[in-house]
PDB file of C-alpha atoms in Angstrom:
ATOM      1  CA  UNK V   1     126.951 123.143  53.636  1.00 48.00           C
ATOM      2  CA  UNK V   2     129.463 124.017  51.846  1.00 46.00           C
ATOM      3  CA  UNK V   3     132.231 126.825  53.062  1.00 46.00           C
ATOM      4  CA  UNK V   4     135.208 127.565  50.849  1.00 50.00           C
ATOM      5  CA  UNK V   5     135.200 131.400  51.261  1.00 53.00           C
ATOM      6  CA  UNK V   6     135.303 131.565  54.502  1.00 58.00           C
ATOM      7  CA  UNK V   7     137.698 131.925  57.100  1.00 57.00           C
ATOM      8  CA  UNK V   8     138.234 128.205  58.610  1.00 63.00           C
ATOM      9  CA  UNK V   9     137.909 129.233  62.439  1.00 63.00           C
ATOM     10  CA  UNK V  10     134.168 130.259  61.529  1.00 65.00           C
ATOM     11  CA  UNK V  11     133.333 127.485  59.445  1.00 68.00           C
ATOM     12  CA  UNK V  12     134.349 125.260  62.321  1.00 70.00           C
ATOM     13  CA  UNK V  13     132.501 127.262  64.824  1.00 67.00           C
ATOM     14  CA  UNK V  14     129.407 127.092  62.170  1.00 71.00           C
ATOM     15  CA  UNK V  15     129.984 123.398  62.260  1.00 74.00           C
ATOM     16  CA  UNK V  16     130.763 122.598  65.794  1.00 72.00           C
ATOM     17  CA  UNK V  17     126.875 124.832  66.659  1.00 72.00           C
ATOM     18  CA  UNK V  18     125.388 122.703  63.897  1.00 74.00           C
ATOM     19  CA  UNK V  19     126.281 119.008  65.402  1.00 77.00           C
ATOM     20  CA  UNK V  20     125.672 120.530  69.069  1.00 74.00           C
ATOM     21  CA  UNK V  21     122.238 121.056  67.572  1.00 74.00           C
ATOM     22  CA  UNK V  22     121.722 117.831  65.635  1.00 78.00           C
ATOM     23  CA  UNK V  23     122.956 116.399  68.707  1.00 77.00           C
ATOM     24  CA  UNK V  24     120.190 118.084  70.736  1.00 74.00           C
ATOM     25  CA  UNK V  25     117.813 116.641  68.592  1.00 74.00           C
ATOM     26  CA  UNK V  26     118.819 112.829  68.252  1.00 76.00           C
ATOM     27  CA  UNK V  27     118.927 112.805  71.933  1.00 74.00           C
ATOM     28  CA  UNK V  28     115.285 113.330  71.802  1.00 69.00           C
ATOM     29  CA  UNK V  29     115.488 115.250  75.013  1.00 70.00           C
ATOM     30  CA  UNK V  30     113.537 118.063  74.114  1.00 69.00           C
ATOM     31  CA  UNK V  31     109.920 119.153  74.174  1.00 79.00           C
ATOM     32  CA  UNK V  32     108.165 118.600  71.440  1.00 80.00           C
ATOM     33  CA  UNK V  33     108.234 122.474  71.015  1.00 80.00           C
ATOM     34  CA  UNK V  34     111.529 123.274  72.217  1.00 77.00           C
ATOM     35  CA  UNK V  35     112.221 120.487  69.232  1.00 77.00           C
ATOM     36  CA  UNK V  36     110.265 122.149  66.461  1.00 80.00           C
ATOM     37  CA  UNK V  37     112.097 125.578  67.246  1.00 78.00           C
ATOM     38  CA  UNK V  38     115.764 123.678  67.282  1.00 75.00           C
ATOM     39  CA  UNK V  39     114.820 121.734  63.884  1.00 79.00           C
ATOM     40  CA  UNK V  40     113.669 125.308  62.891  1.00 80.00           C
ATOM     41  CA  UNK V  41     116.897 126.912  63.833  1.00 76.00           C
ATOM     42  CA  UNK V  42     118.905 124.662  62.559  1.00 77.00           C
ATOM     43  CA  UNK V  43     116.885 125.189  59.259  1.00 82.00           C
ATOM     44  CA  UNK V  44     117.542 128.386  58.864  1.00 78.00           C
ATOM     45  CA  UNK V  45     120.639 128.834  60.027  1.00 76.00           C
ATOM     46  CA  UNK V  46     121.766 126.424  57.575  1.00 79.00           C
ATOM     47  CA  UNK V  47     119.758 128.407  55.185  1.00 81.00           C
ATOM     48  CA  UNK V  48     121.458 131.604  55.985  1.00 75.00           C
ATOM     49  CA  UNK V  49     124.768 130.230  55.946  1.00 77.00           C
ATOM     50  CA  UNK V  50     124.347 129.201  52.427  1.00 81.00           C
ATOM     51  CA  UNK V  51     122.968 133.297  51.622  1.00 79.00           C
ATOM     52  CA  UNK V  52     125.675 134.632  52.496  1.00 78.00           C
ATOM     53  CA  UNK V  53     128.382 131.914  51.428  1.00 79.00           C
ATOM     54  CA  UNK V  54     127.345 132.615  48.069  1.00 83.00           C
ATOM     55  CA  UNK V  55     127.514 136.170  48.728  1.00 81.00           C
ATOM     56  CA  UNK V  56     130.795 135.960  50.060  1.00 81.00           C
ATOM     57  CA  UNK V  57     131.820 133.485  46.942  1.00 85.00           C
ATOM     58  CA  UNK V  58     130.467 136.511  44.497  1.00 84.00           C
ATOM     59  CA  UNK V  59     132.053 139.053  45.743  1.00 83.00           C
ATOM     60  CA  UNK V  60     135.466 137.208  46.137  1.00 83.00           C
ATOM     61  CA  UNK V  61     135.385 137.094  42.616  1.00 83.00           C
ATOM     62  CA  UNK V  62     134.672 140.292  41.673  1.00 81.00           C
ATOM     63  CA  UNK V  63     137.834 141.305  43.724  1.00 80.00           C
ATOM     64  CA  UNK V  64     139.807 139.478  42.308  1.00 82.00           C
ATOM     65  CA  UNK V  65     138.769 140.520  38.617  1.00 80.00           C
ATOM     66  CA  UNK V  66     139.141 144.250  39.945  1.00 83.00           C
ATOM     67  CA  UNK V  67     142.225 143.910  41.493  1.00 85.00           C
ATOM     68  CA  UNK V  68     143.952 141.763  38.347  1.00 87.00           C
ATOM     69  CA  UNK V  69     142.517 144.913  36.699  1.00 89.00           C
ATOM     70  CA  UNK V  70     144.735 147.225  38.934  1.00 91.00           C
ATOM     71  CA  UNK V  71     147.923 144.855  38.832  1.00 92.00           C
ATOM     72  CA  UNK V  72     147.603 144.232  35.530  1.00 93.00           C
ATOM     73  CA  UNK V  73     146.625 147.779  34.091  1.00 95.00           C
ATOM     74  CA  UNK V  74     148.447 149.306  30.671  1.00 95.00           C
ATOM     75  CA  UNK V  75     149.103 152.282  32.247  1.00 95.00           C
ATOM     76  CA  UNK V  76     151.111 153.108  35.523  1.00 96.00           C
ATOM     77  CA  UNK V  77     148.866 153.539  38.712  1.00 95.00           C
ATOM     78  CA  UNK V  78     149.608 154.522  42.201  1.00 94.00           C
ATOM     79  CA  UNK V  79     147.952 154.424  45.512  1.00 91.00           C
ATOM     80  CA  UNK V  80     149.159 156.864  47.860  1.00 92.00           C
ATOM     81  CA  UNK V  81     147.952 157.472  52.094  1.00 88.00           C
ATOM     82  CA  UNK V  82     147.257 160.773  53.702  1.00 82.00           C
ATOM     83  CA  UNK V  83     150.887 160.803  54.413  1.00 86.00           C
ATOM     84  CA  UNK V  84     151.470 160.467  50.836  1.00 89.00           C
ATOM     85  CA  UNK V  85     153.462 156.936  51.212  1.00 94.00           C
ATOM     86  CA  UNK V  86     152.781 154.029  48.354  1.00 95.00           C
ATOM     87  CA  UNK V  87     150.256 151.635  49.721  1.00 92.00           C
ATOM     88  CA  UNK V  88     149.592 149.843  46.224  1.00 92.00           C
ATOM     89  CA  UNK V  89     151.504 150.086  42.715  1.00 95.00           C
ATOM     90  CA  UNK V  90     150.530 148.104  39.636  1.00 95.00           C
ATOM     91  CA  UNK V  91     153.260 146.160  37.313  1.00 95.00           C
ATOM     92  CA  UNK V  92     153.779 148.612  35.233  1.00 96.00           C
ATOM     93  CA  UNK V  93     154.567 151.342  38.221  1.00 97.00           C
ATOM     94  CA  UNK V  94     157.175 148.965  39.245  1.00 97.00           C
ATOM     95  CA  UNK V  95     158.483 148.733  35.702  1.00 95.00           C
ATOM     96  CA  UNK V  96     158.502 152.518  35.471  1.00 96.00           C
ATOM     97  CA  UNK V  97     160.005 153.643  38.612  1.00 96.00           C
ATOM     98  CA  UNK V  98     162.870 150.417  37.708  1.00 96.00           C
ATOM     99  CA  UNK V  99     161.933 149.212  41.567  1.00 95.00           C
ATOM    100  CA  UNK V 100     160.954 145.839  42.837  1.00 96.00           C
ATOM    101  CA  UNK V 101     157.806 146.196  44.631  1.00 95.00           C
ATOM    102  CA  UNK V 102     159.360 145.546  48.267  1.00 95.00           C
ATOM    103  CA  UNK V 103     161.179 149.061  47.787  1.00 95.00           C
ATOM    104  CA  UNK V 104     158.021 150.757  46.840  1.00 96.00           C
ATOM    105  CA  UNK V 105     155.384 149.677  49.278  1.00 94.00           C
ATOM    106  CA  UNK V 106     155.088 152.203  52.396  1.00 94.00           C
ATOM    107  CA  UNK V 107     157.995 154.509  50.822  1.00 96.00           C
ATOM    108  CA  UNK V 108     156.820 158.517  49.758  1.00 95.00           C
ATOM    109  CA  UNK V 109     156.318 159.072  46.513  1.00 96.00           C
ATOM    110  CA  UNK V 110     158.551 162.227  46.624  1.00 95.00           C
ATOM    111  CA  UNK V 111     161.475 160.270  46.847  1.00 94.00           C
ATOM    112  CA  UNK V 112     160.996 158.972  43.775  1.00 96.00           C
ATOM    113  CA  UNK V 113     160.013 162.983  42.680  1.00 96.00           C
ATOM    114  CA  UNK V 114     163.444 164.965  41.451  1.00 95.00           C
ATOM    115  CA  UNK V 115     164.125 167.551  44.412  1.00 93.00           C
ATOM    116  CA  UNK V 116     163.203 170.895  42.427  1.00 94.00           C
ATOM    117  CA  UNK V 117     159.542 169.865  41.150  1.00 93.00           C
ATOM    118  CA  UNK V 118     159.050 168.669  44.980  1.00 93.00           C
ATOM    119  CA  UNK V 119     156.686 171.712  46.022  1.00 91.00           C
ATOM    120  CA  UNK V 120     154.583 171.829  44.007  1.00 87.00           C
ATOM    121  CA  UNK V 121     153.882 168.108  44.018  1.00 89.00           C
ATOM    122  CA  UNK V 122     153.736 168.699  47.932  1.00 88.00           C
ATOM    123  CA  UNK V 123     151.244 171.319  47.439  1.00 86.00           C
ATOM    124  CA  UNK V 124     149.519 169.187  45.072  1.00 82.00           C
ATOM    125  CA  UNK V 125     148.794 166.449  47.373  1.00 84.00           C
ATOM    126  CA  UNK V 126     148.219 168.605  50.605  1.00 82.00           C
ATOM    127  CA  UNK V 127     144.998 170.253  48.747  1.00 80.00           C
ATOM    128  CA  UNK V 128     144.176 167.131  47.466  1.00 79.00           C
ATOM    129  CA  UNK V 129     144.303 165.041  50.857  1.00 74.00           C
ATOM    130  CA  UNK V 130     142.532 168.170  52.676  1.00 74.00           C
ATOM    131  CA  UNK V 131     139.988 168.692  50.312  1.00 68.00           C
ATOM    132  CA  UNK V 132     140.734 171.811  48.623  1.00 56.00           C
ATOM    133  CA  UNK V 133     140.867 170.368  45.171  1.00 55.00           C
ATOM    134  CA  UNK V 134     138.043 167.897  44.515  1.00 57.00           C
ATOM    135  CA  UNK V 135     138.846 167.550  40.277  1.00 66.00           C
ATOM    136  CA  UNK V 136     141.298 164.991  39.182  1.00 68.00           C
ATOM    137  CA  UNK V 137     145.244 167.244  38.831  1.00 83.00           C
ATOM    138  CA  UNK V 138     147.266 167.076  35.656  1.00 88.00           C
ATOM    139  CA  UNK V 139     151.396 167.809  37.118  1.00 90.00           C
ATOM    140  CA  UNK V 140     154.468 167.558  34.713  1.00 93.00           C
ATOM    141  CA  UNK V 141     157.386 166.867  36.649  1.00 93.00           C
ATOM    142  CA  UNK V 142     161.030 164.482  36.636  1.00 95.00           C
ATOM    143  CA  UNK V 143     160.552 161.556  38.002  1.00 96.00           C
ATOM    144  CA  UNK V 144     163.733 159.498  39.247  1.00 96.00           C
ATOM    145  CA  UNK V 145     163.609 156.008  39.157  1.00 96.00           C
ATOM    146  CA  UNK V 146     164.887 153.641  41.608  1.00 94.00           C
ATOM    147  CA  UNK V 147     167.029 153.080  39.225  1.00 93.00           C
ATOM    148  CA  UNK V 148     168.865 154.789  35.985  1.00 91.00           C
ATOM    149  CA  UNK V 149     168.221 158.462  34.464  1.00 94.00           C
ATOM    150  CA  UNK V 150     165.028 160.992  35.931  1.00 95.00           C
ATOM    151  CA  UNK V 151     162.899 161.557  33.111  1.00 96.00           C
ATOM    152  CA  UNK V 152     159.766 164.008  32.848  1.00 96.00           C
ATOM    153  CA  UNK V 153     156.839 162.077  33.059  1.00 96.00           C
ATOM    154  CA  UNK V 154     152.625 163.484  33.476  1.00 95.00           C
ATOM    155  CA  UNK V 155     151.241 162.345  36.878  1.00 94.00           C
ATOM    156  CA  UNK V 156     147.461 162.152  36.956  1.00 92.00           C
ATOM    157  CA  UNK V 157     146.272 162.350  40.100  1.00 90.00           C
ATOM    158  CA  UNK V 158     142.745 161.716  42.122  1.00 85.00           C
ATOM    159  CA  UNK V 159     141.300 160.870  45.283  1.00 82.00           C
ATOM    160  CA  UNK V 160     140.017 158.023  46.154  1.00 78.00           C
ATOM    161  CA  UNK V 161     138.813 155.994  49.728  1.00 68.00           C
ATOM    162  CA  UNK V 162     141.975 153.677  50.876  1.00 67.00           C
ATOM    163  CA  UNK V 163     141.419 149.949  51.247  1.00 63.00           C
ATOM    164  CA  UNK V 164     139.715 148.668  54.433  1.00 59.00           C
ATOM    165  CA  UNK V 165     140.215 151.450  56.178  1.00 56.00           C
ATOM    166  CA  UNK V 166     137.981 153.884  53.955  1.00 56.00           C
ATOM    167  CA  UNK V 167     140.302 156.707  54.962  1.00 58.00           C
ATOM    168  CA  UNK V 168     140.977 159.012  51.422  1.00 74.00           C
ATOM    169  CA  UNK V 169     144.016 158.316  49.474  1.00 83.00           C
ATOM    170  CA  UNK V 170     145.394 159.456  46.170  1.00 88.00           C
ATOM    171  CA  UNK V 171     145.498 157.524  43.152  1.00 89.00           C
ATOM    172  CA  UNK V 172     148.516 158.088  40.841  1.00 93.00           C
ATOM    173  CA  UNK V 173     148.429 157.776  36.976  1.00 95.00           C
ATOM    174  CA  UNK V 174     152.043 158.434  36.195  1.00 96.00           C
ATOM    175  CA  UNK V 175     152.820 158.465  32.474  1.00 94.00           C
ATOM    176  CA  UNK V 176     156.674 159.562  30.415  1.00 93.00           C
ATOM    177  CA  UNK V 177     156.023 162.488  28.834  1.00 91.00           C
ATOM    178  CA  UNK V 178     155.531 162.364  25.050  1.00 77.00           C
TER     179      UNK V 178
ATOM    180  CA  UNK A   1     119.571 126.490  74.276  1.00 55.00           C
ATOM    181  CA  UNK A   2     120.716 130.204  74.928  1.00 60.00           C
ATOM    182  CA  UNK A   3     123.938 130.224  75.212  1.00 63.00           C
ATOM    183  CA  UNK A   4     123.737 128.171  71.845  1.00 62.00           C
ATOM    184  CA  UNK A   5     121.848 130.774  69.806  1.00 64.00           C
ATOM    185  CA  UNK A   6     124.147 133.673  71.683  1.00 71.00           C
ATOM    186  CA  UNK A   7     126.911 131.462  69.749  1.00 69.00           C
ATOM    187  CA  UNK A   8     124.417 131.687  67.052  1.00 68.00           C
ATOM    188  CA  UNK A   9     124.240 135.532  66.658  1.00 70.00           C
ATOM    189  CA  UNK A  10     127.670 135.830  67.189  1.00 75.00           C
ATOM    190  CA  UNK A  11     129.057 133.577  64.599  1.00 71.00           C
ATOM    191  CA  UNK A  12     126.576 135.600  62.081  1.00 70.00           C
ATOM    192  CA  UNK A  13     127.508 138.643  63.370  1.00 77.00           C
ATOM    193  CA  UNK A  14     131.215 137.534  62.386  1.00 77.00           C
ATOM    194  CA  UNK A  15     129.986 136.382  58.540  1.00 74.00           C
ATOM    195  CA  UNK A  16     128.595 139.238  57.814  1.00 75.00           C
ATOM    196  CA  UNK A  17     132.352 141.646  59.005  1.00 80.00           C
ATOM    197  CA  UNK A  18     133.891 139.153  56.720  1.00 77.00           C
ATOM    198  CA  UNK A  19     131.357 140.000  54.145  1.00 77.00           C
ATOM    199  CA  UNK A  20     131.162 143.677  54.798  1.00 80.00           C
ATOM    200  CA  UNK A  21     134.647 143.474  54.747  1.00 79.00           C
ATOM    201  CA  UNK A  22     135.168 141.134  51.099  1.00 77.00           C
ATOM    202  CA  UNK A  23     132.229 144.026  49.620  1.00 78.00           C
ATOM    203  CA  UNK A  24     134.175 146.996  50.381  1.00 77.00           C
ATOM    204  CA  UNK A  25     137.293 145.588  48.958  1.00 74.00           C
ATOM    205  CA  UNK A  26     135.519 145.189  45.716  1.00 74.00           C
ATOM    206  CA  UNK A  27     133.813 148.571  46.191  1.00 75.00           C
ATOM    207  CA  UNK A  28     137.679 149.975  46.213  1.00 74.00           C
ATOM    208  CA  UNK A  29     138.546 148.598  42.971  1.00 78.00           C
ATOM    209  CA  UNK A  30     135.561 148.948  41.156  1.00 81.00           C
ATOM    210  CA  UNK A  31     135.072 152.173  41.841  1.00 80.00           C
ATOM    211  CA  UNK A  32     139.112 152.640  40.778  1.00 80.00           C
ATOM    212  CA  UNK A  33     137.933 150.943  37.743  1.00 86.00           C
ATOM    213  CA  UNK A  34     134.748 153.216  36.480  1.00 86.00           C
ATOM    214  CA  UNK A  35     136.197 155.790  37.440  1.00 83.00           C
ATOM    215  CA  UNK A  36     138.920 155.927  36.144  1.00 88.00           C
ATOM    216  CA  UNK A  37     139.510 159.111  32.745  1.00 89.00           C
ATOM    217  CA  UNK A  38     140.884 156.250  30.549  1.00 94.00           C
ATOM    218  CA  UNK A  39     138.759 153.804  28.843  1.00 96.00           C
ATOM    219  CA  UNK A  40     139.340 149.899  30.337  1.00 96.00           C
ATOM    220  CA  UNK A  41     138.212 146.845  28.886  1.00 96.00           C
ATOM    221  CA  UNK A  42     138.985 143.062  30.767  1.00 94.00           C
ATOM    222  CA  UNK A  43     138.268 140.011  28.562  1.00 95.00           C
ATOM    223  CA  UNK A  44     139.686 136.454  29.694  1.00 92.00           C
ATOM    224  CA  UNK A  45     142.445 135.066  27.435  1.00 91.00           C
ATOM    225  CA  UNK A  46     139.783 134.225  24.267  1.00 94.00           C
ATOM    226  CA  UNK A  47     139.065 138.152  23.822  1.00 95.00           C
ATOM    227  CA  UNK A  48     135.219 137.551  25.734  1.00 96.00           C
ATOM    228  CA  UNK A  49     134.588 141.555  26.995  1.00 96.00           C
ATOM    229  CA  UNK A  50     133.658 140.720  31.031  1.00 93.00           C
ATOM    230  CA  UNK A  51     134.167 144.324  32.381  1.00 92.00           C
ATOM    231  CA  UNK A  52     134.386 147.763  30.675  1.00 95.00           C
ATOM    232  CA  UNK A  53     134.071 150.720  32.390  1.00 95.00           C
ATOM    233  CA  UNK A  54     132.488 154.163  31.357  1.00 94.00           C
ATOM    234  CA  UNK A  55     135.178 155.295  29.264  1.00 95.00           C
ATOM    235  CA  UNK A  56     135.387 152.717  27.273  1.00 97.00           C
ATOM    236  CA  UNK A  57     131.793 152.622  27.033  1.00 96.00           C
ATOM    237  CA  UNK A  58     132.469 155.942  24.892  1.00 95.00           C
ATOM    238  CA  UNK A  59     134.663 155.140  22.451  1.00 96.00           C
ATOM    239  CA  UNK A  60     132.481 151.506  21.644  1.00 96.00           C
ATOM    240  CA  UNK A  61     129.595 153.703  21.794  1.00 94.00           C
ATOM    241  CA  UNK A  62     127.946 150.429  23.307  1.00 94.00           C
ATOM    242  CA  UNK A  63     125.801 149.533  25.493  1.00 93.00           C
ATOM    243  CA  UNK A  64     127.283 147.352  28.581  1.00 93.00           C
ATOM    244  CA  UNK A  65     124.867 145.173  28.613  1.00 93.00           C
ATOM    245  CA  UNK A  66     125.446 144.566  25.105  1.00 94.00           C
ATOM    246  CA  UNK A  67     129.225 144.256  25.103  1.00 96.00           C
ATOM    247  CA  UNK A  68     129.531 141.589  28.451  1.00 95.00           C
ATOM    248  CA  UNK A  69     130.208 138.494  27.426  1.00 96.00           C
ATOM    249  CA  UNK A  70     131.129 139.410  22.727  1.00 96.00           C
ATOM    250  CA  UNK A  71     133.782 139.332  21.368  1.00 97.00           C
ATOM    251  CA  UNK A  72     136.057 142.340  21.405  1.00 97.00           C
ATOM    252  CA  UNK A  73     137.441 141.344  17.950  1.00 97.00           C
ATOM    253  CA  UNK A  74     133.220 141.657  16.646  1.00 96.00           C
ATOM    254  CA  UNK A  75     133.481 145.645  17.648  1.00 97.00           C
ATOM    255  CA  UNK A  76     136.221 145.666  14.765  1.00 97.00           C
ATOM    256  CA  UNK A  77     135.979 146.287  11.364  1.00 97.00           C
ATOM    257  CA  UNK A  78     135.993 143.776   9.604  1.00 96.00           C
ATOM    258  CA  UNK A  79     138.770 144.076   7.128  1.00 97.00           C
ATOM    259  CA  UNK A  80     140.860 144.708  10.246  1.00 97.00           C
ATOM    260  CA  UNK A  81     139.410 141.918  12.382  1.00 97.00           C
ATOM    261  CA  UNK A  82     142.266 138.847  11.364  1.00 97.00           C
ATOM    262  CA  UNK A  83     145.083 141.698  11.780  1.00 97.00           C
ATOM    263  CA  UNK A  84     143.290 142.142  14.886  1.00 97.00           C
ATOM    264  CA  UNK A  85     142.816 138.736  16.262  1.00 97.00           C
ATOM    265  CA  UNK A  86     146.608 137.884  14.899  1.00 97.00           C
ATOM    266  CA  UNK A  87     147.813 140.544  16.797  1.00 97.00           C
ATOM    267  CA  UNK A  88     146.201 139.662  20.240  1.00 96.00           C
ATOM    268  CA  UNK A  89     147.478 136.049  19.586  1.00 95.00           C
ATOM    269  CA  UNK A  90     150.902 137.208  19.418  1.00 96.00           C
ATOM    270  CA  UNK A  91     150.383 138.589  22.228  1.00 95.00           C
ATOM    271  CA  UNK A  92     148.797 136.043  24.543  1.00 93.00           C
ATOM    272  CA  UNK A  93     152.531 133.812  22.857  1.00 91.00           C
ATOM    273  CA  UNK A  94     154.565 135.911  25.333  1.00 90.00           C
ATOM    274  CA  UNK A  95     155.224 135.967  28.631  1.00 84.00           C
ATOM    275  CA  UNK A  96     152.474 136.785  31.482  1.00 81.00           C
ATOM    276  CA  UNK A  97     152.467 140.405  32.138  1.00 86.00           C
ATOM    277  CA  UNK A  98     153.972 141.558  28.824  1.00 91.00           C
ATOM    278  CA  UNK A  99     151.836 144.134  26.667  1.00 94.00           C
ATOM    279  CA  UNK A 100     151.501 145.747  23.159  1.00 96.00           C
ATOM    280  CA  UNK A 101     149.656 147.905  21.426  1.00 97.00           C
ATOM    281  CA  UNK A 102     148.542 148.537  17.910  1.00 98.00           C
ATOM    282  CA  UNK A 103     145.256 150.221  16.430  1.00 98.00           C
ATOM    283  CA  UNK A 104     142.798 149.219  14.387  1.00 98.00           C
ATOM    284  CA  UNK A 105     139.082 150.621  13.368  1.00 97.00           C
ATOM    285  CA  UNK A 106     136.120 150.368  16.209  1.00 97.00           C
ATOM    286  CA  UNK A 107     133.028 150.514  13.735  1.00 96.00           C
ATOM    287  CA  UNK A 108     129.150 151.020  15.769  1.00 92.00           C
ATOM    288  CA  UNK A 109     126.037 151.672  13.704  1.00 88.00           C
ATOM    289  CA  UNK A 110     126.608 154.488  11.404  1.00 86.00           C
ATOM    290  CA  UNK A 111     130.452 155.585  12.819  1.00 91.00           C
ATOM    291  CA  UNK A 112     134.244 154.760  12.775  1.00 95.00           C
ATOM    292  CA  UNK A 113     136.599 155.037  15.153  1.00 96.00           C
ATOM    293  CA  UNK A 114     140.470 154.839  14.733  1.00 97.00           C
ATOM    294  CA  UNK A 115     141.411 153.446  18.054  1.00 98.00           C
ATOM    295  CA  UNK A 116     144.793 152.310  19.933  1.00 98.00           C
ATOM    296  CA  UNK A 117     144.613 149.035  21.212  1.00 98.00           C
ATOM    297  CA  UNK A 118     147.421 148.713  24.636  1.00 97.00           C
ATOM    298  CA  UNK A 119     146.927 145.091  26.303  1.00 97.00           C
ATOM    299  CA  UNK A 120     148.723 143.660  28.951  1.00 96.00           C
ATOM    300  CA  UNK A 121     148.092 139.843  29.376  1.00 94.00           C
ATOM    301  CA  UNK A 122     146.692 139.000  32.992  1.00 91.00           C
ATOM    302  CA  UNK A 123     148.736 136.357  34.682  1.00 83.00           C
ATOM    303  CA  UNK A 124     146.995 133.725  37.299  1.00 75.00           C
ATOM    304  CA  UNK A 125     148.680 131.685  38.661  1.00 70.00           C
ATOM    305  CA  UNK A 126     150.954 129.770  35.837  1.00 65.00           C
ATOM    306  CA  UNK A 127     148.245 130.200  33.709  1.00 72.00           C
ATOM    307  CA  UNK A 128     146.915 133.577  31.045  1.00 74.00           C
ATOM    308  CA  UNK A 129     143.859 135.271  33.467  1.00 83.00           C
ATOM    309  CA  UNK A 130     142.865 137.282  30.591  1.00 92.00           C
ATOM    310  CA  UNK A 131     143.808 140.825  29.129  1.00 94.00           C
ATOM    311  CA  UNK A 132     143.692 143.804  30.253  1.00 95.00           C
ATOM    312  CA  UNK A 133     143.188 146.624  27.249  1.00 97.00           C
ATOM    313  CA  UNK A 134     143.378 150.630  27.095  1.00 97.00           C
ATOM    314  CA  UNK A 135     141.618 152.323  24.260  1.00 98.00           C
ATOM    315  CA  UNK A 136     142.564 155.508  23.406  1.00 97.00           C
ATOM    316  CA  UNK A 137     140.433 157.083  20.514  1.00 96.00           C
ATOM    317  CA  UNK A 138     142.744 158.620  17.700  1.00 95.00           C
ATOM    318  CA  UNK A 139     139.585 160.025  15.433  1.00 83.00           C
TER     319      UNK A 139
END
């Protein structure tokens, strides 16, 4: 039973139940019918475990590949939640905002928008979050990075389900204006 | 026996939940990749194509099934291929996370497309995990 991608506690518990079943079988204390049932259950457990492990390994590999894509996309991407707080930022976005990840994560995206552009930014966000706009939007705004001078940028935004919760979030593609 | 079966049932449900959570996370990033209006291609460090999104398929003019496993350089016009490989090697020689862009010609049956390739090196725990490419048609 190989178990490289399941949580540790799960591996330990399945192992313990399996050992218990084997001990029962070896003790020869079971009726022939009960013994047969136990052997079948054990076999089934092994098959199911292998199958789920295979699925989990495949999914983890795919997750890793797509997560790497997000992190290393040549474009700056941010994902915000319904409250406008930044949930995810890739490397290109951190470089563009000239900010460390710890500074960006959890902070409102509006903090990086120049005050005169915040109204149009917020009305676009509200329209997307509350579903009155479903198509991707493009905004031309001035961004204020964490360090350095403000710059003109084009922000393209679309709705995206958030990781784990599945609740709607927004995905922002940011490009400095040409 | 009944107690053990109950325990097994519980373990099974936990493992199922673990797999479901992995599937949800995969969907999050996969959707992000697939639904992007930008054209993206993921290759390994040798330039072999792993994933291509819909927008990239439109530029490369080949089916996804055909593209997966092919060297990206094989889609470049013969006379520009050596230059493409040189640029890719130079990019890979730089630090993980580095980015570079250059123009090249993509060939498909009966078609040549002027494309701007922007590649960013994927870092994977102290070694290069591959390259994430953005393709922009300039034709």
